[in-house]
Short mmCIF file of C-alpha atoms and ligand atoms in Angstrom, two decimals:
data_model
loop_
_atom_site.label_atom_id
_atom_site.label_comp_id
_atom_site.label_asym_id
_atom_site.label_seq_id
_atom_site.Cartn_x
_atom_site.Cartn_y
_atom_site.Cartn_z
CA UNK Q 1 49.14 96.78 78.92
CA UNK Q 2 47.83 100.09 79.58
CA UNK Q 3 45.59 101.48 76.74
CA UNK Q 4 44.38 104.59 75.98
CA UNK Q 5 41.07 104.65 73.19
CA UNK Q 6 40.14 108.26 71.65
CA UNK Q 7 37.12 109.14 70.69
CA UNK Q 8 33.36 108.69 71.97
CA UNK Q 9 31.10 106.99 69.95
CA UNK Q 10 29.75 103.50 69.27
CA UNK Q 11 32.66 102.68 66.91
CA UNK Q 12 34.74 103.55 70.50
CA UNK Q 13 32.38 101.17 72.33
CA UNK Q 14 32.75 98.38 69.82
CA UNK Q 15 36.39 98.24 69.66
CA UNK Q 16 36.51 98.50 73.56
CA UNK Q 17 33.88 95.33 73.98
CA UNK Q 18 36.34 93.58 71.85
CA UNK Q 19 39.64 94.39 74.10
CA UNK Q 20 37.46 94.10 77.32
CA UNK Q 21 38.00 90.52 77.52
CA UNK Q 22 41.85 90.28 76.93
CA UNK Q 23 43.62 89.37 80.25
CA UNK Q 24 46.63 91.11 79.05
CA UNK Q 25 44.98 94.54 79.10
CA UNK Q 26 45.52 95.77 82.96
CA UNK Q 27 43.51 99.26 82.44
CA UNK Q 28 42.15 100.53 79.75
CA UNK Q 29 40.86 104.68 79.62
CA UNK Q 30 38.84 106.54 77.42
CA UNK Q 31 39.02 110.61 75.95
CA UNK Q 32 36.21 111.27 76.59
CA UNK Q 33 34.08 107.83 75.89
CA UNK Q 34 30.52 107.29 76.73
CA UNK Q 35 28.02 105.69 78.74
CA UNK Q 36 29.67 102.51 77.70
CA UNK Q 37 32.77 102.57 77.96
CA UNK Q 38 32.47 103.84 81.46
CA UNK Q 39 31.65 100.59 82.51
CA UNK Q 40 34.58 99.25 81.01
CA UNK Q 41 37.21 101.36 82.02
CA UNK Q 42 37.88 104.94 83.18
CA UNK Q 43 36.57 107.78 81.11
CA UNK Q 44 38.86 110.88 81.36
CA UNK Q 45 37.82 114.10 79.87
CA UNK Q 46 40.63 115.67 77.48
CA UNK Q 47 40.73 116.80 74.01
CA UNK Q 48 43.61 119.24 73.36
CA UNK Q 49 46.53 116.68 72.10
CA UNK Q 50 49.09 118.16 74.64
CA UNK Q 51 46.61 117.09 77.24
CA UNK Q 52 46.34 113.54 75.62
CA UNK Q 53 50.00 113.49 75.52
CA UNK Q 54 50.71 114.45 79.12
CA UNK Q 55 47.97 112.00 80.36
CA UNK Q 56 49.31 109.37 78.04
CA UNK Q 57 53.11 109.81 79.85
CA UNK Q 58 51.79 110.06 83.41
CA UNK Q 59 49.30 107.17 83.50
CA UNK Q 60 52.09 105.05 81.43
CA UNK Q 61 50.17 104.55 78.82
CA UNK Q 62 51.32 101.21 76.27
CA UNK Q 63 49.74 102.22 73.09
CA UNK Q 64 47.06 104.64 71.99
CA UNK Q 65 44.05 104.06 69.59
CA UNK Q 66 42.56 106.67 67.74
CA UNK Q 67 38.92 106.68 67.03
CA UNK Q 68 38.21 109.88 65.05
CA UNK Q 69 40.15 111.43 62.39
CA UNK Q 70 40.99 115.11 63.54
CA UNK Q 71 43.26 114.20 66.41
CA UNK Q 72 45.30 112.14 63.50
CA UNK Q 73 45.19 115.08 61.15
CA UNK Q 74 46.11 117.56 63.95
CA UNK Q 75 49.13 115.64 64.54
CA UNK Q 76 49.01 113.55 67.51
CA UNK Q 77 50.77 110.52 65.89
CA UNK Q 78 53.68 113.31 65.45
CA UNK Q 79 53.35 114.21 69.35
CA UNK Q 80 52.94 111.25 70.91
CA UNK Q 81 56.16 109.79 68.52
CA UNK Q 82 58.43 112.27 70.05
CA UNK Q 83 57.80 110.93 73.26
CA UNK Q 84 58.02 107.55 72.63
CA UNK Q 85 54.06 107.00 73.00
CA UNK Q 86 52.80 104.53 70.58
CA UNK Q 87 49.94 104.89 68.75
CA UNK Q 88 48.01 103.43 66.29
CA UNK Q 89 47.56 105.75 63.47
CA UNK Q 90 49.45 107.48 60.86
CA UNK Q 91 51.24 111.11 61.13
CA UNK Q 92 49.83 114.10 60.28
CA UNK Q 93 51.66 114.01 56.68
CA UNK Q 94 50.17 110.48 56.00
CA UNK Q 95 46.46 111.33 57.79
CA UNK Q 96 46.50 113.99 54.99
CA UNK Q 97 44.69 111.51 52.98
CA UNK Q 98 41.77 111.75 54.69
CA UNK Q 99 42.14 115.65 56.03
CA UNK Q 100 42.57 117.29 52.21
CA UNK Q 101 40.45 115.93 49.69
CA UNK Q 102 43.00 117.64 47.21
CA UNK Q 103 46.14 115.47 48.25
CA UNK Q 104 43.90 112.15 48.11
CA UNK Q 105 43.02 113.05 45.07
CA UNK Q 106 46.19 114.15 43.82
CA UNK Q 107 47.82 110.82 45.04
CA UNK Q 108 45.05 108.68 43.58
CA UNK Q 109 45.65 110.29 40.25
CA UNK Q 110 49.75 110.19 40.44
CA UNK Q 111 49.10 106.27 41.34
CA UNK Q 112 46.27 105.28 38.83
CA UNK Q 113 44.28 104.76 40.98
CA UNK Q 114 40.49 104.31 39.96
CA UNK Q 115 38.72 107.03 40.84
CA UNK Q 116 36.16 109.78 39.65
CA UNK Q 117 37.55 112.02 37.00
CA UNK Q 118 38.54 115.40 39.21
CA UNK Q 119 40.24 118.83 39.36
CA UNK Q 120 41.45 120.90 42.31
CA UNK Q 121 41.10 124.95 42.41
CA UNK Q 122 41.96 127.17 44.71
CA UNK Q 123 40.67 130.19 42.89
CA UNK Q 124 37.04 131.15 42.62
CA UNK Q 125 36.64 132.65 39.00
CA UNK Q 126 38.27 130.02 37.93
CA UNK Q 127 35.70 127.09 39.51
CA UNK Q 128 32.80 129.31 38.73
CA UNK Q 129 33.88 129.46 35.36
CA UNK Q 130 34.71 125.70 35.01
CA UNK Q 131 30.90 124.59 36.24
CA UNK Q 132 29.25 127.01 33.55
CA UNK Q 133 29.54 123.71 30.59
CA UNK Q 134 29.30 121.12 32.35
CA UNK Q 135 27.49 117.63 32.39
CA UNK Q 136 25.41 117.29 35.60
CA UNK Q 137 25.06 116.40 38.39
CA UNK Q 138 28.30 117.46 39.15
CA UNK Q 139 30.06 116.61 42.79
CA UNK Q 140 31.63 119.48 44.65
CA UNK Q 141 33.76 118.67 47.25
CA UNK Q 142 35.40 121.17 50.15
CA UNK Q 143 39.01 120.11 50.63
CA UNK Q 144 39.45 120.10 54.27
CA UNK Q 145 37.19 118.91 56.97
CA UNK Q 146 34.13 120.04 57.40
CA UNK Q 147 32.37 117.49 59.74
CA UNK Q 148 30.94 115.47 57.35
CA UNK Q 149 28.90 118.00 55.47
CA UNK Q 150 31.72 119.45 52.62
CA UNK Q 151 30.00 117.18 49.79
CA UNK Q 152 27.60 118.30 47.77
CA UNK Q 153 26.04 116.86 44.41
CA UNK Q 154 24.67 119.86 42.52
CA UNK Q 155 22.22 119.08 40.08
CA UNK Q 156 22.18 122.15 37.93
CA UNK Q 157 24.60 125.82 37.25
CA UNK Q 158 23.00 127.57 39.94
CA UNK Q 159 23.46 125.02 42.69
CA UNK Q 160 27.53 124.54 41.60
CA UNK Q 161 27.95 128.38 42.06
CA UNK Q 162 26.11 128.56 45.06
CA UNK Q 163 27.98 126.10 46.78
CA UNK Q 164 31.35 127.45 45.38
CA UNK Q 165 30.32 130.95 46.57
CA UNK Q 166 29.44 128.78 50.36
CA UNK Q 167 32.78 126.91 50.59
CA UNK Q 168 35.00 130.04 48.93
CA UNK Q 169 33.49 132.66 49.80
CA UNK Q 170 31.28 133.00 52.78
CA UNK Q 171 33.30 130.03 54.35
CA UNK Q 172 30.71 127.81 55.71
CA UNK Q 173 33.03 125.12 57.01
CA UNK Q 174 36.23 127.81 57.64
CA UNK Q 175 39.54 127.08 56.00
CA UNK Q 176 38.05 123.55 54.59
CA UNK Q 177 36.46 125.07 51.58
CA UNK Q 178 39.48 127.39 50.51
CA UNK Q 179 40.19 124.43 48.48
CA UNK Q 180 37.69 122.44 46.13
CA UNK Q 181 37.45 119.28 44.58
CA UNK Q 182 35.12 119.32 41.70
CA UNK Q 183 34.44 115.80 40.22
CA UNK Q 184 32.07 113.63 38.18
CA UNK Q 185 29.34 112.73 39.59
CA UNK Q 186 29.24 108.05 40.38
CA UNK Q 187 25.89 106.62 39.87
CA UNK Q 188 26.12 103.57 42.14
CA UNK Q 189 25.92 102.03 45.28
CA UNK Q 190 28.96 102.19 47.84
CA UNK Q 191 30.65 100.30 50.16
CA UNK Q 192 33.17 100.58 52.79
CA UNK Q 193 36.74 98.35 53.12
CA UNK Q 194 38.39 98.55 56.08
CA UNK Q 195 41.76 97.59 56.06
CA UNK Q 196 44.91 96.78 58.42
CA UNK Q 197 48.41 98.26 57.54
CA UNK Q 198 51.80 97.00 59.30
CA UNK Q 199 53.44 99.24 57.92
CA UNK Q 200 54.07 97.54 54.72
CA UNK Q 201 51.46 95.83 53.63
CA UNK Q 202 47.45 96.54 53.98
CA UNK Q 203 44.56 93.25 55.06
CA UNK Q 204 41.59 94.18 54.28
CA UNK Q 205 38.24 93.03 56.37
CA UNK Q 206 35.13 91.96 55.13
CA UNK Q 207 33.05 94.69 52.97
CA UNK Q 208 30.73 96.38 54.87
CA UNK Q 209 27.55 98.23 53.96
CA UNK Q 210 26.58 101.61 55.73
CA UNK Q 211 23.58 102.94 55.26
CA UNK Q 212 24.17 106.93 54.93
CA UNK Q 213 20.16 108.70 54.56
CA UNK Q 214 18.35 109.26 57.76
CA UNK Q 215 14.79 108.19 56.42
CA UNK Q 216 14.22 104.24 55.25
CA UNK Q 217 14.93 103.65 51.45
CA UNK Q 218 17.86 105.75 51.43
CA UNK Q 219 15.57 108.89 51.77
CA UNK Q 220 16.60 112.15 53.38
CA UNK Q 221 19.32 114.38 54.67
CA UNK Q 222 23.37 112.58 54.85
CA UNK Q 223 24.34 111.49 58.31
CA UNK Q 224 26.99 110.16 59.93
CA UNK Q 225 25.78 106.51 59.38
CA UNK Q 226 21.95 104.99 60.55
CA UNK Q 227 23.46 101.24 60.40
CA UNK Q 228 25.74 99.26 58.99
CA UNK Q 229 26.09 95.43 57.80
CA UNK Q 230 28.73 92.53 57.40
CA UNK Q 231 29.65 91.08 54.80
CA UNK Q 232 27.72 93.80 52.43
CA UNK Q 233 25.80 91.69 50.08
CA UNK Q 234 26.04 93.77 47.37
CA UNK Q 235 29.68 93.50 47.00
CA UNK Q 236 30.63 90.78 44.82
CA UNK Q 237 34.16 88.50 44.20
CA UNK Q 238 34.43 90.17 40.80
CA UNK Q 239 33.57 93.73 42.70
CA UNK Q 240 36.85 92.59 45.13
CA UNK Q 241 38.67 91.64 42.46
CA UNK Q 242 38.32 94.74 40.93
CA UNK Q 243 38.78 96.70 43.86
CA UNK Q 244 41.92 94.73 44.67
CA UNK Q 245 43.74 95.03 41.41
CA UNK Q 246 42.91 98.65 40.29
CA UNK Q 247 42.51 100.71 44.21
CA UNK Q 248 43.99 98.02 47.06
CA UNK Q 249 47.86 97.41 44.77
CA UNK Q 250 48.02 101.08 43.23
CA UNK Q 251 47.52 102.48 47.20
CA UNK Q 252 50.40 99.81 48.52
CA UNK Q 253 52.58 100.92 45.47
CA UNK Q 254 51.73 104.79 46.36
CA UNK Q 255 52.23 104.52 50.30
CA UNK Q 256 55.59 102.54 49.54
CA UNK Q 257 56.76 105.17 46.87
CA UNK Q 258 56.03 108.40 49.01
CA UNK Q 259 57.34 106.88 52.00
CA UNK Q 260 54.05 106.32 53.66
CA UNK Q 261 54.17 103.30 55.32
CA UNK Q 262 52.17 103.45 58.69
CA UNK Q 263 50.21 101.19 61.13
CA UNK Q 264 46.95 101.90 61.56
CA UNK Q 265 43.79 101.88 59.59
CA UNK Q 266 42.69 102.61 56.17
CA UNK Q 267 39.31 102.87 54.96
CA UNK Q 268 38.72 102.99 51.62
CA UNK Q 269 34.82 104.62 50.79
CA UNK Q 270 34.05 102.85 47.46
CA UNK Q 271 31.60 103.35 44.79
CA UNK Q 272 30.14 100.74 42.49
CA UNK Q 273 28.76 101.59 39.04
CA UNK Q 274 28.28 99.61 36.18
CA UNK Q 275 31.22 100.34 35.28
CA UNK Q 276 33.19 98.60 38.41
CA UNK Q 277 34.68 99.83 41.69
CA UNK Q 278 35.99 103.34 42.28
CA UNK Q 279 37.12 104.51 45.06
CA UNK Q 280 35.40 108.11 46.40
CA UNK Q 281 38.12 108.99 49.09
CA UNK Q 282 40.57 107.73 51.84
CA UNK Q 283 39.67 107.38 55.80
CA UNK Q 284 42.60 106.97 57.83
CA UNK Q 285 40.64 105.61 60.59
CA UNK Q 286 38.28 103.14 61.71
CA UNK Q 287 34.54 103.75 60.37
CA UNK Q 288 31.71 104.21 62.34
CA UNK Q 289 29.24 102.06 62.13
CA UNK Q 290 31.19 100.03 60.38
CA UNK Q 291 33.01 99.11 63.13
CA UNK Q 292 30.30 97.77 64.94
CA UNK Q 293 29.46 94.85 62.30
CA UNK Q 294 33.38 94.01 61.72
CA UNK Q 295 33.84 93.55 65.61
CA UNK Q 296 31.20 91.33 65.77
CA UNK Q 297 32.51 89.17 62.80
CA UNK Q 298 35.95 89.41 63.61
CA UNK Q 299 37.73 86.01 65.13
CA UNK Q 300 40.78 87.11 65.62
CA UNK Q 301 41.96 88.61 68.85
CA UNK Q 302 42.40 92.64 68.07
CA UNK Q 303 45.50 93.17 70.46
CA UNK Q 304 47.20 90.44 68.56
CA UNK Q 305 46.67 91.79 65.22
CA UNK Q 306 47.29 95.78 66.39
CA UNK Q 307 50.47 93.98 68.44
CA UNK Q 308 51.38 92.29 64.71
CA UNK Q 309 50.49 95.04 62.87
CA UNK Q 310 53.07 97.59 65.39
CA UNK Q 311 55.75 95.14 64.94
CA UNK Q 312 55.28 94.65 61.20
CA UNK Q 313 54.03 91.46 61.38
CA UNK Q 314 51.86 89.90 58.84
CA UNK Q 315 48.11 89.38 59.62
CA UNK Q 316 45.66 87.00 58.73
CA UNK Q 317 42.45 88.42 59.12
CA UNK Q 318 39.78 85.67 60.01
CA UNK Q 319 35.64 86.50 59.94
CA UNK Q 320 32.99 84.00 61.29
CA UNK Q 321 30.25 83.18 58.23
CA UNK Q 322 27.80 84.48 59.71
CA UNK Q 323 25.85 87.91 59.08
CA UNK Q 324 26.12 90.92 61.37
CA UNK Q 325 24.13 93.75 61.52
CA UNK Q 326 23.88 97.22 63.52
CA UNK Q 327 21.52 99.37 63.95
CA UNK Q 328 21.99 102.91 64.96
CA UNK Q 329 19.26 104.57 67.73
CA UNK Q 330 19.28 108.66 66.87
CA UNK Q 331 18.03 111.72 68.72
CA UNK Q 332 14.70 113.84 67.46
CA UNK Q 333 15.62 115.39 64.76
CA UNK Q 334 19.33 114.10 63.95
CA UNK Q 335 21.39 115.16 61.46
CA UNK Q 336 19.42 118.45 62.27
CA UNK Q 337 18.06 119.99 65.09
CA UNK Q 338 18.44 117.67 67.96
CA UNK Q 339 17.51 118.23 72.33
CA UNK Q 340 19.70 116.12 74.22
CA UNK Q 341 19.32 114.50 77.47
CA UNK Q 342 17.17 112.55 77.82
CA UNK Q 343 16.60 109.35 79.58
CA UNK Q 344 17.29 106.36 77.99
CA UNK Q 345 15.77 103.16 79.49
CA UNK Q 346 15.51 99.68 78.92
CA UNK Q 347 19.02 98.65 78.36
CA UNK Q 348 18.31 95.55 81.19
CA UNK Q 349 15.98 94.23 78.46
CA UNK Q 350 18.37 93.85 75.74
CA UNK Q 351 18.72 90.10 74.95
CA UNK Q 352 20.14 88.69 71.97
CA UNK Q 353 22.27 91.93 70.93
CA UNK Q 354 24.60 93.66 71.98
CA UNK Q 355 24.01 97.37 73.38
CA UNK Q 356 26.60 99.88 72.65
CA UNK Q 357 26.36 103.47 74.20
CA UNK Q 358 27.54 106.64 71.90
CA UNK Q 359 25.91 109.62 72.19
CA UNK Q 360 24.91 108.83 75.72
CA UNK Q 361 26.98 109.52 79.29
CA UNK Q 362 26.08 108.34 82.86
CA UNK Q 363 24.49 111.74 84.90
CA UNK Q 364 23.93 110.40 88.47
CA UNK Q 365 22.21 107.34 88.20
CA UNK Q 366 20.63 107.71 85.34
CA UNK Q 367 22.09 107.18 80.83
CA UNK Q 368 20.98 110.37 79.10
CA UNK Q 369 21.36 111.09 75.57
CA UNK Q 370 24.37 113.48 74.47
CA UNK Q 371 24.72 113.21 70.79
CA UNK Q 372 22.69 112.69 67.26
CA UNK Q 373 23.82 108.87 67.08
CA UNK Q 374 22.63 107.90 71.10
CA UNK Q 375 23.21 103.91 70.70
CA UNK Q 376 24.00 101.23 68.58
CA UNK Q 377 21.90 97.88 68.98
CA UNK Q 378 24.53 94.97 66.99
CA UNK Q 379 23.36 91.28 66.43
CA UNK Q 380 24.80 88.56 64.30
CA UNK Q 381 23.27 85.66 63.00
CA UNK Q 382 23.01 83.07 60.45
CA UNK Q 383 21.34 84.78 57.99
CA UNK Q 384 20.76 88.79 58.13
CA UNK Q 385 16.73 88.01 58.79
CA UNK Q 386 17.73 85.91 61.73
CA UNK Q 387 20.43 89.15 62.94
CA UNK Q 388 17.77 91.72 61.68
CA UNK Q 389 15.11 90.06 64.06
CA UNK Q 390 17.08 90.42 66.98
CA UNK Q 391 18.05 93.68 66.86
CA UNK Q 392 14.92 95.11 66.23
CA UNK Q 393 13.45 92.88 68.97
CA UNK Q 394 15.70 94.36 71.01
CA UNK Q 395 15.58 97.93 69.84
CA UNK Q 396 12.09 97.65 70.70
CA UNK Q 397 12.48 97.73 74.13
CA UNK Q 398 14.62 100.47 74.53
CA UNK Q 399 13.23 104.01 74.94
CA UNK Q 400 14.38 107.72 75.21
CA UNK Q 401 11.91 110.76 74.10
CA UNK Q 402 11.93 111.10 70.81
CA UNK Q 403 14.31 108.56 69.95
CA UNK Q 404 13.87 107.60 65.90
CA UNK Q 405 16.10 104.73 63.80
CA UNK Q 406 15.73 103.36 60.31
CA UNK Q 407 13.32 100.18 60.09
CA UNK Q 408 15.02 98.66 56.74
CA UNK Q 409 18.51 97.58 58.20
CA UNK Q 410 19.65 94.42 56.80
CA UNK Q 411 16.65 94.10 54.89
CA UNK Q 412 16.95 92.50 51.52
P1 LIG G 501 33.23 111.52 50.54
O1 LIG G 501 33.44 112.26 51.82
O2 LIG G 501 34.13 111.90 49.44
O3 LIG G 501 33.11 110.02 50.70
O4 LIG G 501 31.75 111.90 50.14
C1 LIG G 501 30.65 111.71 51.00
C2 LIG G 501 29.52 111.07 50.25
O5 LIG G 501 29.19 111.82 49.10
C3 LIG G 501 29.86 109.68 49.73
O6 LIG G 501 29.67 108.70 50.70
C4 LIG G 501 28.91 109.58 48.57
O7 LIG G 501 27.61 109.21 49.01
C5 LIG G 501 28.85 110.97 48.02
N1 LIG G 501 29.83 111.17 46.93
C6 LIG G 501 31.11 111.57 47.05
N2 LIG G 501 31.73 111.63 45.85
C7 LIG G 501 30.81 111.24 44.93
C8 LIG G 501 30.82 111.09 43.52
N3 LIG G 501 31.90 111.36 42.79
N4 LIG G 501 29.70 110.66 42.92
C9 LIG G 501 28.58 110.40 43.63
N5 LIG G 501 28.50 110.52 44.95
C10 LIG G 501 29.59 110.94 45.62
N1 LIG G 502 30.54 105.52 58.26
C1 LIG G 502 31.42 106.32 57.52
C2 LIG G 502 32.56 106.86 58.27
O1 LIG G 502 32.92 106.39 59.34
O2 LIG G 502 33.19 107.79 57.77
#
């Protein structure tokens, strides 16, 4: 098989360590990759999805994976399908889910699906006018995609109208904030379920645990992720159950009904309060780091169950009992300001983990930094003090200027 991976970051990395050993995989190429995946196959620079399509027909590509979500919401399922490319992913229709916070949340609400308490406007007097009596903190959400950055949990009047004037009016994230999603406000701690679809039915993985803040104790500015561990520990049987019965059914029963059955991922961001699971939105994609920790975990060969899951097979998901746990290696500065390329050194050193490149490319001879999130550093072991250990061990040794990462990953 011929496979092409999209995306460049360590979630891209982790799922390509996983394929690398699998003797029916002839060639594998990346759009655009990293320093790691180089090594593993051929890193080809393309973004524009006619591009990816016309690469994908004249290299004979088998079957696509998507890493990040805007090439699904842009529609490359739908593009590649016409041609008889396969791809693992949903359509642009189904990838909605993720790309407008509005149809998630309409969908959640039409399926019962538990969820924060919500409403959608698309006019500005009328959101202004719906903060002014409000309990808070109050969550306002941008519809679209914006990056990351289109939540924000305003604590007071003044902060809810100054982000609705941001998103509406002066259009800090473009079209994305046309549309707002104004909820309550979860007091909790989350977690992330990753899950398989075949079409028809969804298997879940193992809960993970990401940790979102950039300082240690969950301090600081949002980022894309500073580490991630597997199984979380926080997430309980009961917490599945619940999860299982009142989000995981309702979404089968919802996909089925609307005529959304697709193979691919779905990632279900989940909040836990005291008064059980919600679920905070829909990724129709891998996660990142999550990724990391579930490839490390996972026994089961993943071009068997993406093979079962394109021929609407049933899975059956199988995770060593062991503890996994990433950490993620950031530029000066990240989620901010950040100066890129630098050297980064010491990967020869790197013992009991694994190192995965992201931010970082190959210039001459040398690995230089290229992103906020420059490497991932993933151990697992019997215990998450005996996985912690090694990957700061390991971290330890490797070096680029400025180079920053959380100390309290896996730490209990
Ligand atoms: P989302 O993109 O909807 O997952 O939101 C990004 C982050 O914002 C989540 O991971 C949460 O940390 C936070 N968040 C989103 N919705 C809520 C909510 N209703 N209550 C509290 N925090 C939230
Ligand atoms: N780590 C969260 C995400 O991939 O969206």
């Amino acid at each position: 098989m011929r496979i092409l991976i999209i995306g460049e970051g360590g979630r891209e990395s982790a799922l390509a360590a996983k394929l690398q050993k699998d003797a029916r995989i002839t060639k594998m190429f990346f759009a655009n990759g990293n320093a790691s995946t180089e090594k593993i196959g051929q890193n080809v620079n393309l973004s524009e999805i006619h591009e990816l399509r016309d690469f994908a027909i004249r290299e004979k590509v088998d079957l696509t994976i998507v890493g990040p979500e805007a090439p699904l919401v842009a529609g490359l399922k739908d593009e590649f399908k016409k041609h008889d490319l396969k791809v693992f992913g949903p359509t642009k229709k189904v990838a909605s889910l993720e790309g407008s916070k509005a149809f998630s949340k309409k969908f959640m609400q039409k399926y019962d699906i538990k969820t924060a308490k919500a409403m959608v406007f698309d006019s500005y007097n009328e959101a202004k006018a719906y903060v002014q009596d409000h309990e808070y903190p109050l969550v306002i959400k941008a519809s679209g995609l914006a990056g990351g950055k289109g939540v924000v949990i305003c604590d007071t009047v003044e902060e809810a109208e100054a982000t609705i004037h941001d998103f509406m009016i002066r259009r800090l994230y473009g079209d994305a904030g046309i549309r707002l999603v104004i909820e309550e406000y979860l007091q909790g701690f989350e977690a992330s379920i990753i899950a398989f679809s075949n079409g028809e039915k969804l298997f879940p993985c193992i809960p993970v645990k990401d940790y979102k803040k950039a300082g240690n104790g969950d301090k600081g500015p949002n980022t894309g992720g500073m580490g991630s561990v597997a199984p979380s520990p926080e997430f309980t049987a009961e917490h599945f159950a619940d999860f299982e019965k009142n989000i995981l059914e309702p979404t089968v029963t919802g996909l089925k009904a609307e005529g959304f059955g697709f193979k691919g991922i779905i990632f279900f961001g989940l909040m836990i309060t005291k008064n059980g699971t919600y679920l905070l939105e829909y990724n129709m994609r891998f996660g990142d780091p999550e990724t990391q920790v579930l490839m490390a975990l996972m026994e089961n060969n993943l071009l068997d169950v993406i093979n079962d899951c394109m021929s609407n097979k049933e899975i059956n998901l199988k995770f060593r009992d062991e503890k996994a746990v990433c950490l993620v290696m950031c530029s000066g500065g990240y989620p901010r300001n950040i100066e890129l390329g630098f050297e980064i050194t010491g990967e020869e050193r790197v013992k009991d983990s694994q190192l995965l490149y992201a931010g970082a490319t190959k210039k001459g001879d040398k690995i230089v930094s290229n992103g906020g999130r420059v490497l991932n550093i993933v151990a697992t072991g019997a215990t998450f003090d005996d996985a912690r250990k090694k990957v700061y061990e390991d971290a330890s040794h490797v070096h680029f200027d400025y180079s920053f990462y959380r100390e309290d990953i896996g730490k209990f």
